[in-house]
Amino acid sequence: MALSETENGCPGGEGGESIVQTCVLGGFSESSETRALLSSLLEVHGDIATTESATQRFLVIMNRYQEQPHLLDPHLEWMLDMLLELVRSETSPASLVHLAFKFLYITCKVRGYKIFMQLLPHEVADVQPVLDLLSKQDPNDSETWETRYMLLLWLSMTCLIPFDLYRLDGHLGSDGGKVREPTMDRILAIAKSYLLVSDSPRDAASVLVSKFMTRPDVKQKCLGEFLDWSLTAISQTNDESIGDIMVLDGALQSLATLFKHGKRDDVLQYAPAVMRCLEQKRLSESSQAMLRKLGVKLIQRLGLTFLKPRLAAWRYQRGNRSLAANLSASQSTTVSTAAPPVAEARDVEEDYDIPEEVETVIEHLLLGLKDMETIVRWSAAKGIGRVTGRLPKELADEVVGSVLDCFSFQETDNAWHGGCLALAELGRRGLLLPSRLTDVVPLIVKSLTYDEKRGACSVGSNVRDAACYVCWSFARAYEPKELEPFVTQIASSLVITAVFDRNVNCRRAASAAFQENVGRQGTFPHGIDILTAADYFAVGNLNNCYLNISVYVASFPQYTKAMIDHLIAMKINHWDGVIRELATKALHNLTPQAPDYMATTVLPQLLPVAVGVDLHGRHGAILACAEITHALYKLGRQTNRTVVDIISSECVDRLKNIHHTLNDRKQYRGFGGELMRPAMCCLIEKLSLSKLPFKNEPVISGWQWLIDDTIKSSVKDANMVAVVSALSALCEEYYQSELGTADSQMQEVLVSQYIEGLKSHQMLTRCGSALALGCLPGFMIHGKLKQILEGLTQMCTVSQKEGTFTESRRDAVRAIAQVVVKVAVCAHGSPDSALCSENVAEVYGALLNRMNDYTTDSRGDVGAWVREAAMSSLMEVTLLVAGSAPEILQPDLVKCMMCCLAQQAGEKIDRYRAHAGNAFLRLLHSTEPAVPHIPQREELMSIFPVETTTSLNWNAPSQAFKYITQLLGLPQYQYHTLLGITVSVGGITESTVHFSSLSLFDHLRGIQDHSAALTQFGDVLLSIFRDNLRNDRVSIPFLKMLNQILANSCFEIFTTQENHPFCLDLLNLCKEFRKAKAISKLRACISVLCGLIQFQGDVRKKVLSQLLMLLSHSFPVIRKTTASQMYEMLLTYDDVIEPEVLDDVMTLLSDTNWEGDLSTVRTQRNQLCDWLGVPRPQAVTKVS
């Protein structure tokens, strides 16, 4: 309902302009392409692939116009002509005819059958061809249902010819020995048969019935018989089997369309019989929603048949329904009241003749309003509106009263939703008189906030959306003076729904309804201003609604208290924790708009709830008390008043006693404790920040106990934020003996306790203790810095060796940076109170060691959390030291840090690569302060100009690796950069492997002709290989990268020299892997050995010897892989062995079953050794 015609179905966008650009089409721009596509059907129909391609393209074109199908209207005629030409052609094969009908159906689906079928030709000459073509179709063929659907619609149009059908029969003599069937009977038989099918042609058959059975010549002969057939079908079926459901569906559809299009005089005599049949069938109790919907649809049509068509004289008439007409009328000096039509004047004098069946019809429709399915309720609501429009005023008012009965709290959300839909229909049709608005508006206001909890969630979003629709329809239905008494209620309720509803559809619906009222009524206070802030797109973001839009709207006095009251009554006790938290933050932001109301009314109202029974209410109330108190403190500070001057002493005492009450009731335990603990921590933080005078009172020790117990209770990461924030605020306010000096007793207790917590066997307790140390204010750390740093560093070192407690290491690394930032940086200070020349190396060492944390578990590379924290901490500490005492930054520390960041910036995980890259550029380009001793700064500045800090997207491998590989040309960074790139080139993510390989080979091509540079690169490569031989995280990707380098002939300059040292060293390192057990490592090693064969000299024999030993490896899969890769190697490098034995070697490699028995395989391997001139490997006997 909230979507306008141009917005419906659009993809998300930033604002209205982008929506218009992407969604509103100016015309049928694909006209020429469509014409070419339709012309090509003659050529493509025989091939499945080309047919499917053409169909898909046509679907894509047509689906663009689902929202604006009228743009197709000027082009439908020629499209239809082209397709029907293919259908009518006698030379067209069946496949082409079916394809043409499929294209016709796609067009019909987009434009709508009611419009499209009017364009189908309906000459007398079309009847027999269409009928004959339809008779030839197989109703069970699932591939050609579009053909049958379109033929039935076409036949429906041909039934409109103004001649008796018997004239088309001519002589019904024998035709080939058979008596021809009359046209009328043939059409009726086809209609009946297709009403019983299970696919879409059933819907088209009901349209055929409505057109065919209402013909003057047909209704005399066949109408009664058809109705008997339909009623028999209804009464003899049930809704338990699929077949019977389809029969019921077809019969009900046909009857509904028949009573819709048939003349009242023709069908009135049959209506009571149909009504009795429906009552006996009890469709409202069916389990099939579609059958219940069709039952309601048919019953409302019967009701309209029982009542004479009339326009009720008593209905409310606003006058112009056009907005432009309303505006022009309001600007003119005299507005003429529209005179009632003559028909209405006569209607006043006529007596209404209301059959008894009408009461039954209305009962069924009212029951339909409470159905569990929306489609049934919506149909019933429209039926209520249509039938009520033909009733006298008194009876219509009774119907309205019955609809209002749906709005009882004993009714389900379905009844409320159906009631809203019915009221909207009645209001839209002028059948809800202004005298009833006093009863209706309060119910609609309730519906706008209807939210019933069901288990762990709630229902009612559909009710609130429908209530917005009611408000929208009322804006169009009534004069401003009629709604003026209710403007305040409606406006406040709509604004509250638009800003505070949990469901985005409801917020947007309320915004649209508010906009309609502002435009049509013009009486909503500050309507234009509010609409500008709370438009359709602005209300899409929940945080924006609660924290920003609500503040702006509440600045208008008419809405302030209503919004606050709604948050207190409906949102702080909401089932969704996110809504509760947002509501409390909104109350904080709204406090400046009504500080006295908050202090004297809202806060005393919340305090009993804060210690109440309801868990969600208690949680929300505690958070709300915290936020409101802090907001009042900030307001008081502006006028030099304390918070105790603003709120009553009774409220202060009750705030102080909340913890004691909850603790006595043991409400910190169990599931409720998970909510209460962070809520109370939030209260502690806000009351501490509000400087409540509780120093040295018992409540402080109670609060401290709660914080310490929560840290030990292994709370989740999300809740730990609230705990450490509370601890920090508590220390800041209550643990200073004098300004800037800690209470020595509390300092000793807390620091010792949290350092001891770092040794806990509970991982979350370690995390909490580390974060607690990190959040302590500077005066609490003073004199304890060395002790804290030692505890954090020791915990990191021990747990990293054991590969456990990864999250605690992450938090410890963060804590180190937080602690260092809070103490002074002084070159000659004490290592127990400041970061100085004595302990700076220790701090950097602890952080740099964490940059090598590659711990993995079932969750993957969890060490990345620690590395990310270490990068952030290093950047913070370095910028702090560079600004305060740059002389204590040693060159080797800066070099090691920058190299580690360069390594991380070349690795495979996008998020951490981006984090490292941004930190690297931040340190490189920092000017205030400038970081000293960065190696090769000038070269780095040329590779990474200042603009790269904003333009370079490190998350995109296509951008990042082009820059990172340039560091390979800088000797200081070459080792670490290549180490990082190794895991990317040898990784498994396709995009990362592709772009990192591309950039690496570009660099290698640039130095390929420079022997010194290539030698240096080779030495670094060997150094990385040597250092990581036992490290599978590096060695396996390294072998994959090396295989690619060798395959791309990057070391071609070395291959011209015999027995080049690079090749020999590489071969010796590869030998270390021969006894490895990891299949992936062995396979990668085989590929590298095959690549080494390109080097000249004796090394070839050594390489072949290693490969031949792998041919008799204990793993069959390794033997098979080695043989396969050796075969490919010999095809590539044909100078490896003598030509006379080449064929024999290739045959043996390809024909031998290398996965067979090891003794047989060794015989074949030894044969290869003899042919290749390599000594046979000797089995080594193990000495026991």
CSV table of N, CA and C in Angstrom, one decimal, residues 374-453:
chain,number,residue,atom,x,y,z
A,374,THR,N,-5.1,-14.0,4.2
A,374,THR,CA,-5.3,-12.6,3.8
A,374,THR,C,-6.2,-12.6,2.5
A,375,ILE,N,-6.0,-13.5,1.5
A,375,ILE,CA,-6.8,-13.4,0.3
A,375,ILE,C,-8.3,-13.5,0.6
A,376,VAL,N,-8.6,-14.4,1.5
A,376,VAL,CA,-10.0,-14.6,1.9
A,376,VAL,C,-10.6,-13.3,2.6
A,377,ARG,N,-9.8,-12.8,3.5
A,377,ARG,CA,-10.3,-11.6,4.2
A,377,ARG,C,-10.5,-10.4,3.3
A,378,TRP,N,-9.5,-10.3,2.3
A,378,TRP,CA,-9.6,-9.2,1.4
A,378,TRP,C,-10.8,-9.3,0.5
A,379,SER,N,-11.1,-10.5,0.0
A,379,SER,CA,-12.3,-10.7,-0.8
A,379,SER,C,-13.6,-10.4,0.0
A,380,ALA,N,-13.6,-10.9,1.3
A,380,ALA,CA,-14.8,-10.6,2.1
A,380,ALA,C,-15.0,-9.1,2.4
A,381,ALA,N,-13.9,-8.4,2.6
A,381,ALA,CA,-14.0,-7.0,2.8
A,381,ALA,C,-14.6,-6.3,1.6
A,382,LYS,N,-14.1,-6.6,0.4
A,382,LYS,CA,-14.7,-6.0,-0.8
A,382,LYS,C,-16.2,-6.4,-1.0
A,383,GLY,N,-16.5,-7.6,-0.6
A,383,GLY,CA,-17.9,-8.1,-0.6
A,383,GLY,C,-18.8,-7.3,0.3
A,384,ILE,N,-18.3,-7.0,1.5
A,384,ILE,CA,-19.0,-6.2,2.5
A,384,ILE,C,-19.3,-4.8,1.9
A,385,GLY,N,-18.3,-4.2,1.3
A,385,GLY,CA,-18.4,-2.9,0.7
A,385,GLY,C,-19.5,-2.9,-0.4
A,386,ARG,N,-19.4,-3.9,-1.3
A,386,ARG,CA,-20.4,-3.9,-2.4
A,386,ARG,C,-21.8,-4.2,-2.0
A,387,VAL,N,-22.0,-5.1,-1.1
A,387,VAL,CA,-23.3,-5.5,-0.6
A,387,VAL,C,-23.9,-4.3,0.2
A,388,THR,N,-23.1,-3.7,1.1
A,388,THR,CA,-23.7,-2.6,1.9
A,388,THR,C,-24.1,-1.5,1.1
A,389,GLY,N,-23.5,-1.2,-0.1
A,389,GLY,CA,-23.9,-0.1,-0.9
A,389,GLY,C,-25.3,-0.3,-1.5
A,390,ARG,N,-25.9,-1.5,-1.4
A,390,ARG,CA,-27.2,-1.7,-2.0
A,390,ARG,C,-28.3,-1.9,-0.8
A,391,LEU,N,-27.9,-1.6,0.4
A,391,LEU,CA,-28.8,-1.8,1.5
A,391,LEU,C,-29.3,-0.4,2.0
A,392,PRO,N,-30.5,-0.4,2.6
A,392,PRO,CA,-31.0,0.8,3.2
A,392,PRO,C,-30.1,1.3,4.4
A,393,LYS,N,-30.2,2.5,4.8
A,393,LYS,CA,-29.3,3.1,5.7
A,393,LYS,C,-29.3,2.4,7.1
A,394,GLU,N,-30.4,2.0,7.6
A,394,GLU,CA,-30.5,1.3,8.9
A,394,GLU,C,-29.8,0.0,8.8
A,395,LEU,N,-30.0,-0.8,7.8
A,395,LEU,CA,-29.4,-2.1,7.7
A,395,LEU,C,-27.9,-2.0,7.5
A,396,ALA,N,-27.5,-1.0,6.7
A,396,ALA,CA,-26.1,-0.7,6.4
A,396,ALA,C,-25.4,-0.4,7.7
A,397,ASP,N,-26.0,0.4,8.6
A,397,ASP,CA,-25.5,0.8,9.9
A,397,ASP,C,-25.3,-0.5,10.7
A,398,GLU,N,-26.2,-1.4,10.6
A,398,GLU,CA,-26.0,-2.7,11.4
A,398,GLU,C,-24.8,-3.4,10.9
A,399,VAL,N,-24.6,-3.4,9.6
A,399,VAL,CA,-23.4,-4.1,9.1
A,399,VAL,C,-22.2,-3.5,9.6
A,400,VAL,N,-22.1,-2.1,9.6
A,400,VAL,CA,-21.0,-1.4,10.2
A,400,VAL,C,-20.7,-1.8,11.6
A,401,GLY,N,-21.8,-1.9,12.4
A,401,GLY,CA,-21.7,-2.3,13.8
A,401,GLY,C,-21.1,-3.7,13.9
A,402,SER,N,-21.6,-4.6,13.0
A,402,SER,CA,-21.0,-6.0,13.1
A,402,SER,C,-19.5,-6.0,12.7
A,403,VAL,N,-19.2,-5.1,11.8
A,403,VAL,CA,-17.7,-5.0,11.4
A,403,VAL,C,-16.9,-4.5,12.6
A,404,LEU,N,-17.5,-3.6,13.4
A,404,LEU,CA,-16.8,-3.0,14.5
A,404,LEU,C,-16.6,-4.0,15.6
A,405,ASP,N,-17.5,-5.1,15.6
A,405,ASP,CA,-17.3,-6.1,16.6
A,405,ASP,C,-16.0,-6.9,16.4
A,406,CYS,N,-15.5,-6.8,15.2
A,406,CYS,CA,-14.2,-7.5,15.0
A,406,CYS,C,-13.1,-7.0,15.8
A,407,PHE,N,-13.2,-5.7,16.3
A,407,PHE,CA,-12.1,-5.0,17.0
A,407,PHE,C,-12.3,-5.3,18.5
A,408,SER,N,-12.3,-6.5,18.9
A,408,SER,CA,-12.4,-6.9,20.3
A,408,SER,C,-11.1,-7.6,20.6
A,409,PHE,N,-10.6,-7.4,21.9
A,409,PHE,CA,-9.4,-8.0,22.3
A,409,PHE,C,-9.6,-9.5,22.5
A,410,GLN,N,-10.8,-10.0,22.4
A,410,GLN,CA,-11.0,-11.4,22.4
A,410,GLN,C,-10.9,-12.1,21.0
A,411,GLU,N,-10.9,-11.2,20.0
A,411,GLU,CA,-10.7,-11.7,18.6
A,411,GLU,C,-9.2,-11.8,18.3
A,412,THR,N,-8.9,-12.6,17.3
A,412,THR,CA,-7.5,-12.8,16.8
A,412,THR,C,-7.1,-11.7,16.0
A,413,ASP,N,-5.8,-11.7,15.6
A,413,ASP,CA,-5.3,-10.6,14.7
A,413,ASP,C,-5.9,-10.7,13.4
A,414,ASN,N,-6.4,-11.9,13.0
A,414,ASN,CA,-7.0,-12.1,11.7
A,414,ASN,C,-8.3,-11.2,11.6
A,415,ALA,N,-9.1,-11.2,12.7
A,415,ALA,CA,-10.3,-10.5,12.7
A,415,ALA,C,-10.0,-9.0,12.7
A,416,TRP,N,-9.0,-8.5,13.4
A,416,TRP,CA,-8.6,-7.1,13.4
A,416,TRP,C,-8.2,-6.7,12.0
A,417,HIS,N,-7.4,-7.6,11.3
A,417,HIS,CA,-7.0,-7.2,10.0
A,417,HIS,C,-8.2,-7.1,9.0
A,418,GLY,N,-9.1,-8.2,9.1
A,418,GLY,CA,-10.3,-8.1,8.2
A,418,GLY,C,-11.2,-6.9,8.5
A,419,GLY,N,-11.3,-6.6,9.8
A,419,GLY,CA,-12.1,-5.4,10.1
A,419,GLY,C,-11.5,-4.1,9.6
A,420,CYS,N,-10.2,-4.0,9.6
A,420,CYS,CA,-9.6,-2.8,9.0
A,420,CYS,C,-9.8,-2.7,7.5
A,421,LEU,N,-9.7,-3.9,6.8
A,421,LEU,CA,-9.9,-3.9,5.4
A,421,LEU,C,-11.3,-3.5,5.1
A,422,ALA,N,-12.3,-4.0,5.9
A,422,ALA,CA,-13.7,-3.7,5.6
A,422,ALA,C,-14.0,-2.3,5.8
A,423,LEU,N,-13.4,-1.7,6.9
A,423,LEU,CA,-13.7,-0.3,7.2
A,423,LEU,C,-13.1,0.6,6.1
A,424,ALA,N,-11.9,0.2,5.6
A,424,ALA,CA,-11.3,1.0,4.5
A,424,ALA,C,-12.2,0.9,3.2
A,425,GLU,N,-12.8,-0.3,2.9
A,425,GLU,CA,-13.7,-0.4,1.8
A,425,GLU,C,-14.9,0.4,2.0
A,426,LEU,N,-15.5,0.4,3.2
A,426,LEU,CA,-16.8,1.1,3.5
A,426,LEU,C,-16.5,2.6,3.4
A,427,GLY,N,-15.4,3.1,3.9
A,427,GLY,CA,-15.0,4.5,3.9
A,427,GLY,C,-14.8,4.9,2.5
A,428,ARG,N,-14.1,4.1,1.7
A,428,ARG,CA,-13.8,4.5,0.3
A,428,ARG,C,-15.0,4.6,-0.5
A,429,ARG,N,-16.1,3.8,-0.2
A,429,ARG,CA,-17.3,3.9,-1.0
A,429,ARG,C,-18.3,4.9,-0.4
A,430,GLY,N,-17.9,5.6,0.6
A,430,GLY,CA,-18.9,6.6,1.2
A,430,GLY,C,-20.0,5.9,2.0
A,431,LEU,N,-19.8,4.7,2.5
A,431,LEU,CA,-20.8,4.0,3.2
A,431,LEU,C,-20.6,4.0,4.7
A,432,LEU,N,-19.5,4.6,5.2
A,432,LEU,CA,-19.2,4.8,6.6
A,432,LEU,C,-19.5,6.3,6.9
A,433,LEU,N,-20.7,6.6,7.4
A,433,LEU,CA,-21.1,7.9,7.6
A,433,LEU,C,-20.3,8.6,8.7
A,434,PRO,N,-20.2,10.0,8.6
A,434,PRO,CA,-19.4,10.7,9.6
A,434,PRO,C,-19.8,10.5,11.0
A,435,SER,N,-21.1,10.2,11.2
A,435,SER,CA,-21.6,10.0,12.6
A,435,SER,C,-21.0,8.8,13.2
A,436,ARG,N,-20.4,7.9,12.4
A,436,ARG,CA,-19.8,6.7,13.0
A,436,ARG,C,-18.3,6.9,13.3
A,437,LEU,N,-17.7,8.0,12.9
A,437,LEU,CA,-16.3,8.2,13.1
A,437,LEU,C,-15.9,8.2,14.6
A,438,THR,N,-16.8,8.6,15.4
A,438,THR,CA,-16.5,8.7,16.9
A,438,THR,C,-16.3,7.2,17.4
A,439,ASP,N,-16.9,6.3,16.8
A,439,ASP,CA,-16.7,4.9,17.2
A,439,ASP,C,-15.5,4.3,16.5
A,440,VAL,N,-15.3,4.7,15.2
A,440,VAL,CA,-14.3,4.0,14.4
A,440,VAL,C,-12.9,4.5,14.7
A,441,VAL,N,-12.7,5.8,14.8
A,441,VAL,CA,-11.3,6.3,14.9
A,441,VAL,C,-10.6,5.8,16.1
A,442,PRO,N,-11.2,5.7,17.3
A,442,PRO,CA,-10.4,5.0,18.4
A,442,PRO,C,-10.0,3.6,18.1
A,443,LEU,N,-10.8,2.9,17.4
A,443,LEU,CA,-10.4,1.5,17.1
A,443,LEU,C,-9.3,1.5,16.1
A,444,ILE,N,-9.3,2.4,15.1
A,444,ILE,CA,-8.2,2.5,14.2
A,444,ILE,C,-6.9,2.9,14.9
A,445,VAL,N,-7.0,3.8,15.8
A,445,VAL,CA,-5.8,4.2,16.6
A,445,VAL,C,-5.2,3.0,17.3
A,446,LYS,N,-6.1,2.2,17.9
A,446,LYS,CA,-5.6,1.0,18.6
A,446,LYS,C,-5.0,0.0,17.6
A,447,SER,N,-5.6,-0.1,16.4
A,447,SER,CA,-5.0,-1.0,15.4
A,447,SER,C,-3.7,-0.5,14.9
A,448,LEU,N,-3.4,0.8,14.9
A,448,LEU,CA,-2.1,1.3,14.5
A,448,LEU,C,-1.0,0.8,15.4
A,449,THR,N,-1.3,0.4,16.6
A,449,THR,CA,-0.3,0.0,17.6
A,449,THR,C,-0.5,-1.5,18.0
A,450,TYR,N,-1.4,-2.2,17.2
A,450,TYR,CA,-1.7,-3.6,17.6
A,450,TYR,C,-0.5,-4.5,17.5
A,451,ASP,N,-0.1,-5.1,18.6
A,451,ASP,CA,1.0,-6.0,18.6
A,451,ASP,C,0.8,-7.1,19.7
A,452,GLU,N,0.5,-8.3,19.3
A,452,GLU,CA,0.2,-9.3,20.2
A,452,GLU,C,1.4,-10.3,20.3
A,453,LYS,N,1.9,-10.6,21.5
A,453,LYS,CA,3.0,-11.5,21.6
A,453,LYS,C,2.6,-12.9,21.5
